Amino acid sequence: MPALSVQLAGRFGATTWENRNRCGKHHTPDAEVAVFALRIRRRWSHFRCIVKSMRDFRFSFNIFGFDSRDALLDRCRLGESAGYDTVFAADHLGAPAPFPLLVAVAGATGLRVGTLVLNSPFWNAALLGRENGTTDVLTDGRLEIGLGAGHMKWEFDAAGIEWKPFGGRVEQLSEMVDSLRTSFTTDFDELPEGRTVPRPLQRRGFGGWGGG
């Protein structure tokens, strides 16, 4: 019998004819072949169940700058035609403001759009909630928000924003997440009279990313 090897997944290891369990008294060669084939079928069925339970992969690309509006949109249309799902804008000094960029891209493509990632200490929670809600509406509910604690001290110094120790920045990030969750789920009758910001389309929350 030639060697037979089936490698289904790392967790299963390899099953081969040569390393099968043997019982010469009760198992004939034909019976061993049948049992071995049954083991393979069972493991393959389990493996297919694992694969089916996985979410589809999505591919994205980042925009860190552009020369003109036409150049930006051409790049994003090219990414969409190549099969990319999402485009992300960074939140750094020296880079374009993320939210106007995302609205422009969403108006010219079918891509999902997002921030990767916002420096939470740069933002006031109420104002960022307004930006998110308006952008979510203008992008037809395609907004994904990435939030980070900030990691480049020179940006904070240049912006005149306090550079806290890592634990303090993480605490700010946690508070920001809680505030944004509220801004996406609170009903208008629970807010002060006179609010006119459009209701976010993703009322159960927005797609989120975390970063440093």
Short mmCIF file of C-alpha atoms in Angstrom, two decimals, residues 21 23 35 58 69 73 78 121 137 157 159 179 191 193-194 202 211:
data_model
loop_
_atom_site.label_atom_id
_atom_site.label_comp_id
_atom_site.label_asym_id
_atom_site.label_seq_id
_atom_site.Cartn_x
_atom_site.Cartn_y
_atom_site.Cartn_z
CA ASN A 21 -3.04 2.31 14.47
CA CYS A 23 -4.47 -4.51 15.14
CA VAL A 35 -11.68 2.64 8.54
CA ARG A 58 -12.07 41.88 3.22
CA ARG A 69 -9.38 65.59 -5.92
CA LEU A 73 -10.91 59.58 -6.69
CA LEU A 78 -8.91 51.77 -9.24
CA PRO A 121 -6.78 62.70 22.53
CA VAL A 137 -25.31 59.67 6.76
CA ASP A 157 3.57 68.81 21.03
CA ALA A 159 -0.82 70.62 18.33
CA SER A 179 -19.23 58.40 24.40
CA LEU A 191 -31.05 64.92 23.76
CA GLU A 193 -33.88 70.46 22.25
CA GLY A 194 -32.58 72.00 19.06
CA GLN A 202 -25.84 52.54 11.65
CA GLY A 211 -4.95 50.83 17.49
#
